[in-house]
PDB file of C-alpha atoms in Angstrom:
ATOM      1  CA  MET A  22     119.453 100.395  57.798  1.00 68.00           C
ATOM      2  CA  SER A  23     122.521 102.684  58.131  1.00 70.00           C
ATOM      3  CA  SER A  24     120.600 105.332  60.163  1.00 73.00           C
ATOM      4  CA  TRP A  25     120.733 102.774  62.455  1.00 76.00           C
ATOM      5  CA  TYR A  26     123.948 103.848  63.798  1.00 76.00           C
ATOM      6  CA  ALA A  27     123.536 107.414  62.795  1.00 79.00           C
ATOM      7  CA  GLY A  28     121.564 108.083  65.887  1.00 82.00           C
ATOM      8  CA  GLN A  29     123.452 105.673  68.317  1.00 83.00           C
ATOM      9  CA  VAL A  30     126.734 107.952  68.240  1.00 82.00           C
ATOM     10  CA  PRO A  31     124.042 110.873  70.665  1.00 87.00           C
ATOM     11  CA  GLY A  32     122.343 108.516  72.397  1.00 87.00           C
ATOM     12  CA  GLY A  33     125.616 106.568  73.257  1.00 83.00           C
ATOM     13  CA  LEU A  34     126.887 110.270  74.428  1.00 83.00           C
ATOM     14  CA  MET A  35     123.606 110.387  76.038  1.00 87.00           C
ATOM     15  CA  SER A  36     123.151 108.291  78.115  1.00 87.00           C
ATOM     16  CA  PRO A  37     125.442 108.916  81.015  1.00 85.00           C
ATOM     17  CA  ILE A  38     123.675 111.489  81.174  1.00 88.00           C
ATOM     18  CA  ILE A  39     120.259 110.376  81.877  1.00 91.00           C
ATOM     19  CA  THR A  40     120.797 107.599  83.676  1.00 90.00           C
ATOM     20  CA  ASP A  41     122.538 109.753  87.012  1.00 88.00           C
ATOM     21  CA  ARG A  42     120.888 112.311  87.295  1.00 89.00           C
ATOM     22  CA  TRP A  43     117.302 109.581  86.996  1.00 91.00           C
ATOM     23  CA  GLY A  44     118.179 106.865  88.076  1.00 92.00           C
ATOM     24  CA  ARG A  45     119.419 103.018  86.811  1.00 93.00           C
ATOM     25  CA  LYS A  46     114.925 102.255  86.308  1.00 94.00           C
ATOM     26  CA  GLY A  47     114.167 105.586  84.993  1.00 94.00           C
ATOM     27  CA  ALA A  48     116.334 105.031  82.546  1.00 94.00           C
ATOM     28  CA  TYR A  49     115.233 100.854  81.899  1.00 94.00           C
ATOM     29  CA  LEU A  50     112.304 102.902  81.743  1.00 96.00           C
ATOM     30  CA  LEU A  51     112.496 105.355  79.402  1.00 95.00           C
ATOM     31  CA  ALA A  52     114.659 104.458  77.018  1.00 95.00           C
ATOM     32  CA  THR A  53     112.246 100.273  76.811  1.00 95.00           C
ATOM     33  CA  GLY A  54     109.392 103.177  76.207  1.00 96.00           C
ATOM     34  CA  MET A  55     110.640 104.615  73.632  1.00 96.00           C
ATOM     35  CA  MET A  56     112.487 102.028  71.697  1.00 94.00           C
ATOM     36  CA  THR A  57     108.862 100.078  71.777  1.00 96.00           C
ATOM     37  CA  LEU A  58     106.706 103.997  70.581  1.00 96.00           C
ATOM     38  CA  ALA A  59     109.813 103.253  67.462  1.00 95.00           C
ATOM     39  CA  MET A  60     108.976  99.913  66.571  1.00 95.00           C
ATOM     40  CA  ALA A  61     104.745 100.424  66.647  1.00 96.00           C
ATOM     41  CA  ILE A  62     106.154 103.504  64.426  1.00 96.00           C
ATOM     42  CA  GLN A  63     108.180 101.520  61.978  1.00 95.00           C
ATOM     43  CA  THR A  64     104.993  98.795  62.062  1.00 95.00           C
ATOM     44  CA  THR A  65     102.956 101.005  61.101  1.00 96.00           C
ATOM     45  CA  ALA A  66     105.567 102.332  58.272  1.00 95.00           C
ATOM     46  CA  THR A  67     105.354  99.266  56.934  1.00 94.00           C
ATOM     47  CA  ALA A  68     101.494  99.404  56.814  1.00 95.00           C
ATOM     48  CA  ILE A  69     100.844 102.357  55.428  1.00 95.00           C
ATOM     49  CA  HIS A  70     104.446 102.106  52.270  1.00 94.00           C
ATOM     50  CA  LEU A  71     106.091 105.259  54.012  1.00 94.00           C
ATOM     51  CA  PRO A  72     109.633 104.776  53.533  1.00 92.00           C
ATOM     52  CA  GLU A  73     110.221 108.267  55.565  1.00 93.00           C
ATOM     53  CA  MET A  74     108.176 107.157  58.985  1.00 94.00           C
ATOM     54  CA  LEU A  75     109.877 103.619  59.055  1.00 93.00           C
ATOM     55  CA  LEU A  76     112.718 105.746  58.728  1.00 92.00           C
ATOM     56  CA  LEU A  77     112.267 107.749  62.458  1.00 93.00           C
ATOM     57  CA  GLY A  78     111.188 104.366  63.972  1.00 93.00           C
ATOM     58  CA  ARG A  79     115.012 103.047  62.850  1.00 92.00           C
ATOM     59  CA  LEU A  80     116.161 106.776  64.740  1.00 92.00           C
ATOM     60  CA  VAL A  81     114.375 106.977  67.875  1.00 93.00           C
ATOM     61  CA  ALA A  82     115.208 102.985  68.681  1.00 92.00           C
ATOM     62  CA  SER A  83     118.922 103.530  67.621  1.00 91.00           C
ATOM     63  CA  PHE A  84     119.488 106.911  69.669  1.00 92.00           C
ATOM     64  CA  PHE A  85     117.402 105.178  73.077  1.00 93.00           C
ATOM     65  CA  SER A  86     119.205 101.470  72.713  1.00 90.00           C
ATOM     66  CA  PRO A  87     122.824 102.267  73.902  1.00 88.00           C
ATOM     67  CA  MET A  88     121.273 103.444  76.414  1.00 91.00           C
ATOM     68  CA  SER A  89     119.085 100.143  77.337  1.00 90.00           C
ATOM     69  CA  ASP A  90     122.189  98.300  76.968  1.00 87.00           C
ATOM     70  CA  ALA A  91     123.837 100.104  79.012  1.00 87.00           C
ATOM     71  CA  VAL A  92     121.810 100.329  81.998  1.00 91.00           C
ATOM     72  CA  ALA A  93     121.272  97.224  81.610  1.00 89.00           C
ATOM     73  CA  ILE A  94     124.749  94.893  82.781  1.00 88.00           C
ATOM     74  CA  MET A  95     124.521  98.621  85.670  1.00 89.00           C
ATOM     75  CA  TYR A  96     121.454  97.440  87.110  1.00 91.00           C
ATOM     76  CA  LEU A  97     123.126  94.135  86.744  1.00 89.00           C
ATOM     77  CA  GLN A  98     126.497  94.900  88.260  1.00 89.00           C
ATOM     78  CA  GLU A  99     124.498  97.102  91.226  1.00 91.00           C
ATOM     79  CA  ILE A 100     122.198  94.524  92.501  1.00 91.00           C
ATOM     80  CA  SER A 101     124.369  91.337  92.392  1.00 89.00           C
ATOM     81  CA  PRO A 102     126.368  89.987  95.093  1.00 87.00           C
ATOM     82  CA  THR A 103     129.721  90.721  94.415  1.00 81.00           C
ATOM     83  CA  LYS A 104     130.982  87.046  94.230  1.00 83.00           C
ATOM     84  CA  LEU A 105     128.104  86.854  91.141  1.00 84.00           C
ATOM     85  CA  ARG A 106     128.576  90.591  89.742  1.00 82.00           C
ATOM     86  CA  GLY A 107     130.946  88.930  86.685  1.00 79.00           C
ATOM     87  CA  VAL A 108     128.421  86.241  86.435  1.00 81.00           C
ATOM     88  CA  LEU A 109     125.481  87.757  86.214  1.00 81.00           C
ATOM     89  CA  SER A 110     127.338  91.092  84.009  1.00 76.00           C
ATOM     90  CA  SER A 111     127.546  88.599  81.925  1.00 78.00           C
ATOM     91  CA  LEU A 112     123.971  87.760  81.226  1.00 81.00           C
ATOM     92  CA  PHE A 113     123.602  90.696  79.514  1.00 78.00           C
ATOM     93  CA  ASN A 114     126.555  89.100  75.847  1.00 78.00           C
ATOM     94  CA  GLY A 115     124.315  85.598  76.105  1.00 82.00           C
ATOM     95  CA  GLY A 116     120.796  87.115  76.281  1.00 82.00           C
ATOM     96  CA  TYR A 117     122.346  89.716  73.323  1.00 81.00           C
ATOM     97  CA  ALA A 118     122.629  86.490  71.856  1.00 86.00           C
ATOM     98  CA  VAL A 119     119.694  85.253  71.744  1.00 89.00           C
ATOM     99  CA  MET A 120     117.633  87.322  70.735  1.00 86.00           C
ATOM    100  CA  ALA A 121     119.398  88.447  68.149  1.00 87.00           C
ATOM    101  CA  LEU A 122     118.610  84.464  67.057  1.00 91.00           C
ATOM    102  CA  LEU A 123     114.897  85.269  66.812  1.00 90.00           C
ATOM    103  CA  GLY A 124     115.362  87.151  64.866  1.00 89.00           C
ATOM    104  CA  ILE A 125     117.152  85.504  62.432  1.00 91.00           C
ATOM    105  CA  ILE A 126     114.915  82.744  63.059  1.00 93.00           C
ATOM    106  CA  LEU A 127     111.549  84.659  62.254  1.00 92.00           C
ATOM    107  CA  GLY A 128     113.176  87.168  59.332  1.00 91.00           C
ATOM    108  CA  MET A 129     113.975  83.576  57.618  1.00 93.00           C
ATOM    109  CA  ASP A 130     111.266  83.819  54.172  1.00 90.00           C
ATOM    110  CA  ALA A 131     109.712  80.588  56.061  1.00 90.00           C
ATOM    111  CA  LEU A 132     108.114  81.498  58.800  1.00 91.00           C
ATOM    112  CA  LEU A 133     107.697  86.137  58.548  1.00 92.00           C
ATOM    113  CA  GLY A 134     111.001  87.440  56.316  1.00 88.00           C
ATOM    114  CA  ASN A 135     107.683  88.050  54.039  1.00 92.00           C
ATOM    115  CA  HIS A 136     105.952  89.934  55.864  1.00 93.00           C
ATOM    116  CA  ILE A 137     107.832  92.606  57.663  1.00 91.00           C
ATOM    117  CA  THR A 138     105.161  94.145  59.156  1.00 94.00           C
ATOM    118  CA  VAL A 139     103.946  90.918  61.716  1.00 94.00           C
ATOM    119  CA  LEU A 140     107.803  90.558  62.199  1.00 93.00           C
ATOM    120  CA  LEU A 141     107.760  94.416  62.581  1.00 92.00           C
ATOM    121  CA  SER A 142     105.264  94.091  65.823  1.00 94.00           C
ATOM    122  CA  ILE A 143     106.366  91.363  67.794  1.00 93.00           C
ATOM    123  CA  PRO A 144     109.135  93.964  69.309  1.00 93.00           C
ATOM    124  CA  VAL A 145     106.015  96.368  70.411  1.00 95.00           C
ATOM    125  CA  VAL A 146     104.484  93.171  72.331  1.00 95.00           C
ATOM    126  CA  LEU A 147     108.028  92.613  74.383  1.00 93.00           C
ATOM    127  CA  GLY A 148     108.083  95.616  75.195  1.00 94.00           C
ATOM    128  CA  LEU A 149     104.434  96.050  76.268  1.00 96.00           C
ATOM    129  CA  LEU A 150     105.284  93.631  78.628  1.00 95.00           C
ATOM    130  CA  ALA A 151     107.975  94.409  79.977  1.00 94.00           C
ATOM    131  CA  LEU A 152     107.405  98.408  81.812  1.00 96.00           C
ATOM    132  CA  PRO A 153     105.171  96.474  83.835  1.00 96.00           C
ATOM    133  CA  PHE A 154     107.469  94.801  84.596  1.00 96.00           C
ATOM    134  CA  LEU A 155     110.606  97.282  85.299  1.00 95.00           C
ATOM    135  CA  LEU A 156     107.406  99.443  86.893  1.00 95.00           C
ATOM    136  CA  TRP A 157     107.828  96.339  89.287  1.00 96.00           C
ATOM    137  CA  LEU A 158     110.997  96.115  90.136  1.00 94.00           C
ATOM    138  CA  PRO A 159     112.912  98.728  92.858  1.00 95.00           C
ATOM    139  CA  GLU A 160     115.961 101.264  92.025  1.00 95.00           C
ATOM    140  CA  THR A 161     118.846  99.752  92.254  1.00 94.00           C
ATOM    141  CA  PRO A 162     119.870  99.641  96.161  1.00 94.00           C
ATOM    142  CA  LYS A 163     123.749 101.265  95.151  1.00 92.00           C
ATOM    143  CA  PHE A 164     122.170 104.235  93.444  1.00 93.00           C
ATOM    144  CA  LEU A 165     119.472 104.850  96.450  1.00 93.00           C
ATOM    145  CA  MET A 166     121.968 105.009  98.436  1.00 92.00           C
ATOM    146  CA  ILE A 167     125.100 107.002  97.030  1.00 90.00           C
ATOM    147  CA  SER A 168     123.104 109.578  94.548  1.00 88.00           C
ATOM    148  CA  SER A 169     119.353 109.332  96.015  1.00 89.00           C
ATOM    149  CA  LYS A 170     120.823 109.473  99.453  1.00 89.00           C
ATOM    150  CA  ASN A 171     117.780 107.119 100.841  1.00 92.00           C
ATOM    151  CA  PRO A 172     119.076 104.712 102.513  1.00 92.00           C
ATOM    152  CA  GLU A 173     115.219 103.389 103.785  1.00 94.00           C
ATOM    153  CA  LYS A 174     114.808 102.214 100.861  1.00 94.00           C
ATOM    154  CA  ALA A 175     118.102 100.962  99.353  1.00 93.00           C
ATOM    155  CA  LEU A 176     118.081  98.734 102.573  1.00 94.00           C
ATOM    156  CA  LYS A 177     114.650  97.340 101.132  1.00 95.00           C
ATOM    157  CA  SER A 178     115.948  97.458  97.603  1.00 95.00           C
ATOM    158  CA  LEU A 179     118.704  95.501  98.467  1.00 94.00           C
ATOM    159  CA  GLU A 180     116.493  92.852 100.476  1.00 94.00           C
ATOM    160  CA  PHE A 181     114.294  92.725  97.042  1.00 95.00           C
ATOM    161  CA  PHE A 182     117.136  91.664  95.341  1.00 93.00           C
ATOM    162  CA  GLN A 183     119.443  89.602  97.917  1.00 91.00           C
ATOM    163  CA  GLY A 184     116.981  88.565 100.285  1.00 91.00           C
ATOM    164  CA  LYS A 185     117.251  89.237 104.040  1.00 91.00           C
ATOM    165  CA  LYS A 186     120.985  89.007 105.714  1.00 89.00           C
ATOM    166  CA  LEU A 187     122.801  91.167 109.030  1.00 88.00           C
ATOM    167  CA  GLU A 188     125.148  92.227 106.326  1.00 89.00           C
ATOM    168  CA  ASN A 189     122.842  94.399 104.520  1.00 91.00           C
ATOM    169  CA  GLY A 190     123.738  97.667 106.515  1.00 90.00           C
ATOM    170  CA  LEU A 191     128.349  96.781 106.052  1.00 91.00           C
ATOM    171  CA  ILE A 192     126.899  96.186 102.394  1.00 91.00           C
ATOM    172  CA  LEU A 193     124.982 100.183 102.579  1.00 91.00           C
ATOM    173  CA  GLU A 194     128.589 101.189 104.077  1.00 90.00           C
ATOM    174  CA  GLN A 195     130.194 100.015 101.376  1.00 89.00           C
ATOM    175  CA  TYR A 196     128.613 101.621  99.163  1.00 86.00           C
ATOM    176  CA  LEU A 197     128.995 105.146 100.529  1.00 85.00           C
ATOM    177  CA  ARG A 198     132.919 104.395 101.676  1.00 84.00           C
ATOM    178  CA  GLU A 199     133.235 103.245  97.681  1.00 77.00           C
ATOM    179  CA  ALA A 200     131.242 106.472  96.795  1.00 74.00           C
ATOM    180  CA  GLU A 201     133.319 108.971  98.713  1.00 73.00           C
ATOM    181  CA  SER A 202     136.488 107.518  97.356  1.00 65.00           C
ATOM    182  CA  GLU A 203     135.215 108.500  93.864  1.00 61.00           C
ATOM    183  CA  PRO A 204     136.844 111.604  92.217  1.00 58.00           C
ATOM    184  CA  THR A 205     134.829 114.627  92.276  1.00 54.00           C
ATOM    185  CA  ASN A 206     133.799 117.156  89.782  1.00 50.00           C
ATOM    186  CA  LYS A 207     136.755 119.709  90.183  1.00 49.00           C
ATOM    187  CA  ASP A 208     139.628 116.714  90.479  1.00 51.00           C
ATOM    188  CA  SER A 209     137.191 113.816  87.749  1.00 55.00           C
ATOM    189  CA  GLY A 210     139.838 114.481  84.359  1.00 60.00           C
ATOM    190  CA  THR A 211     139.171 115.615  81.153  1.00 69.00           C
ATOM    191  CA  MET A 212     139.955 113.662  78.398  1.00 68.00           C
ATOM    192  CA  THR A 213     143.667 114.436  77.666  1.00 79.00           C
ATOM    193  CA  ASP A 214     143.719 111.297  80.717  1.00 78.00           C
ATOM    194  CA  LEU A 215     142.678 109.159  77.952  1.00 75.00           C
ATOM    195  CA  PHE A 216     145.956 108.928  76.761  1.00 81.00           C
ATOM    196  CA  LYS A 217     148.168 110.784  79.336  1.00 82.00           C
ATOM    197  CA  VAL A 218     146.666 108.341  82.817  1.00 84.00           C
ATOM    198  CA  TRP A 219     148.721 104.663  82.483  1.00 84.00           C
ATOM    199  CA  TYR A 220     145.002 103.045  83.409  1.00 83.00           C
ATOM    200  CA  LEU A 221     143.088 104.668  81.116  1.00 82.00           C
ATOM    201  CA  ARG A 222     145.189 104.237  78.309  1.00 86.00           C
ATOM    202  CA  LYS A 223     145.647 100.605  78.261  1.00 87.00           C
ATOM    203  CA  ALA A 224     141.505 100.906  78.914  1.00 83.00           C
ATOM    204  CA  LEU A 225     141.582 102.574  75.546  1.00 81.00           C
ATOM    205  CA  ILE A 226     143.432 101.020  73.862  1.00 87.00           C
ATOM    206  CA  LEU A 227     142.062  96.738  74.896  1.00 83.00           C
ATOM    207  CA  SER A 228     137.995  98.863  73.852  1.00 76.00           C
ATOM    208  CA  LEU A 229     139.894  99.006  70.589  1.00 75.00           C
ATOM    209  CA  GLU A 230     141.477  96.186  69.999  1.00 75.00           C
ATOM    210  CA  ILE A 231     138.038  94.965  70.276  1.00 71.00           C
ATOM    211  CA  LEU A 232     136.183  97.103  68.243  1.00 64.00           C
ATOM    212  CA  PRO A 233     136.159  95.085  65.328  1.00 63.00           C
ATOM    213  CA  ASN A 234     134.817  91.981  66.308  1.00 61.00           C
ATOM    214  CA  SER A 235     131.112  94.110  67.692  1.00 58.00           C
ATOM    215  CA  HIS A 236     131.223  96.185  63.775  1.00 52.00           C
ATOM    216  CA  PRO A 237     128.703  95.315  62.260  1.00 50.00           C
ATOM    217  CA  LEU A 238     131.282  94.492  58.344  1.00 46.00           C
ATOM    218  CA  CYS A 239     133.310  91.622  60.615  1.00 44.00           C
TER     219      CYS A 239
END
């Protein structure tokens, strides 16, 4: 069980690199596909009673879990109108809680608690259903406009998620202005800025304060 956290550390470090290079959609497909494969490995491991295979499956799933979490929030933020961005971003927490509750209920002895192979196969089915849905979704308009520099695809994506509106052109221009205001790699700073820059220091302190609420032992 503890191997999950060993895989999450390197996975969390790799997540921003992949989401920026491959795009939000590419990272989401990769994370979902690999986590589905990992659950299939765990299901097979319990069926053939091979603990080493179960450990491998958990490590693979834990490595791509942070990427899945991060890209889900980014997707919701980048496809939503500004006035709904906070509301839609919070849907991630609700969905996470619902699925955790579903797992607890299905894991009860009265249901599938004594049938671990069947229990572990459920995420495989959900993952296989999620993959074609993600393939159908377009890349986020913000990524297409800023990183891919493709205004035509960005406009189509924006119309897909927010509908055809007269102000869509202005929204794409706002994406560009936002990108221009961001620091370049030369001016992006270092890790020490987390302690030296006041607003970064506040963000660091806030994240450390909420850490106990998300810690598995609490």
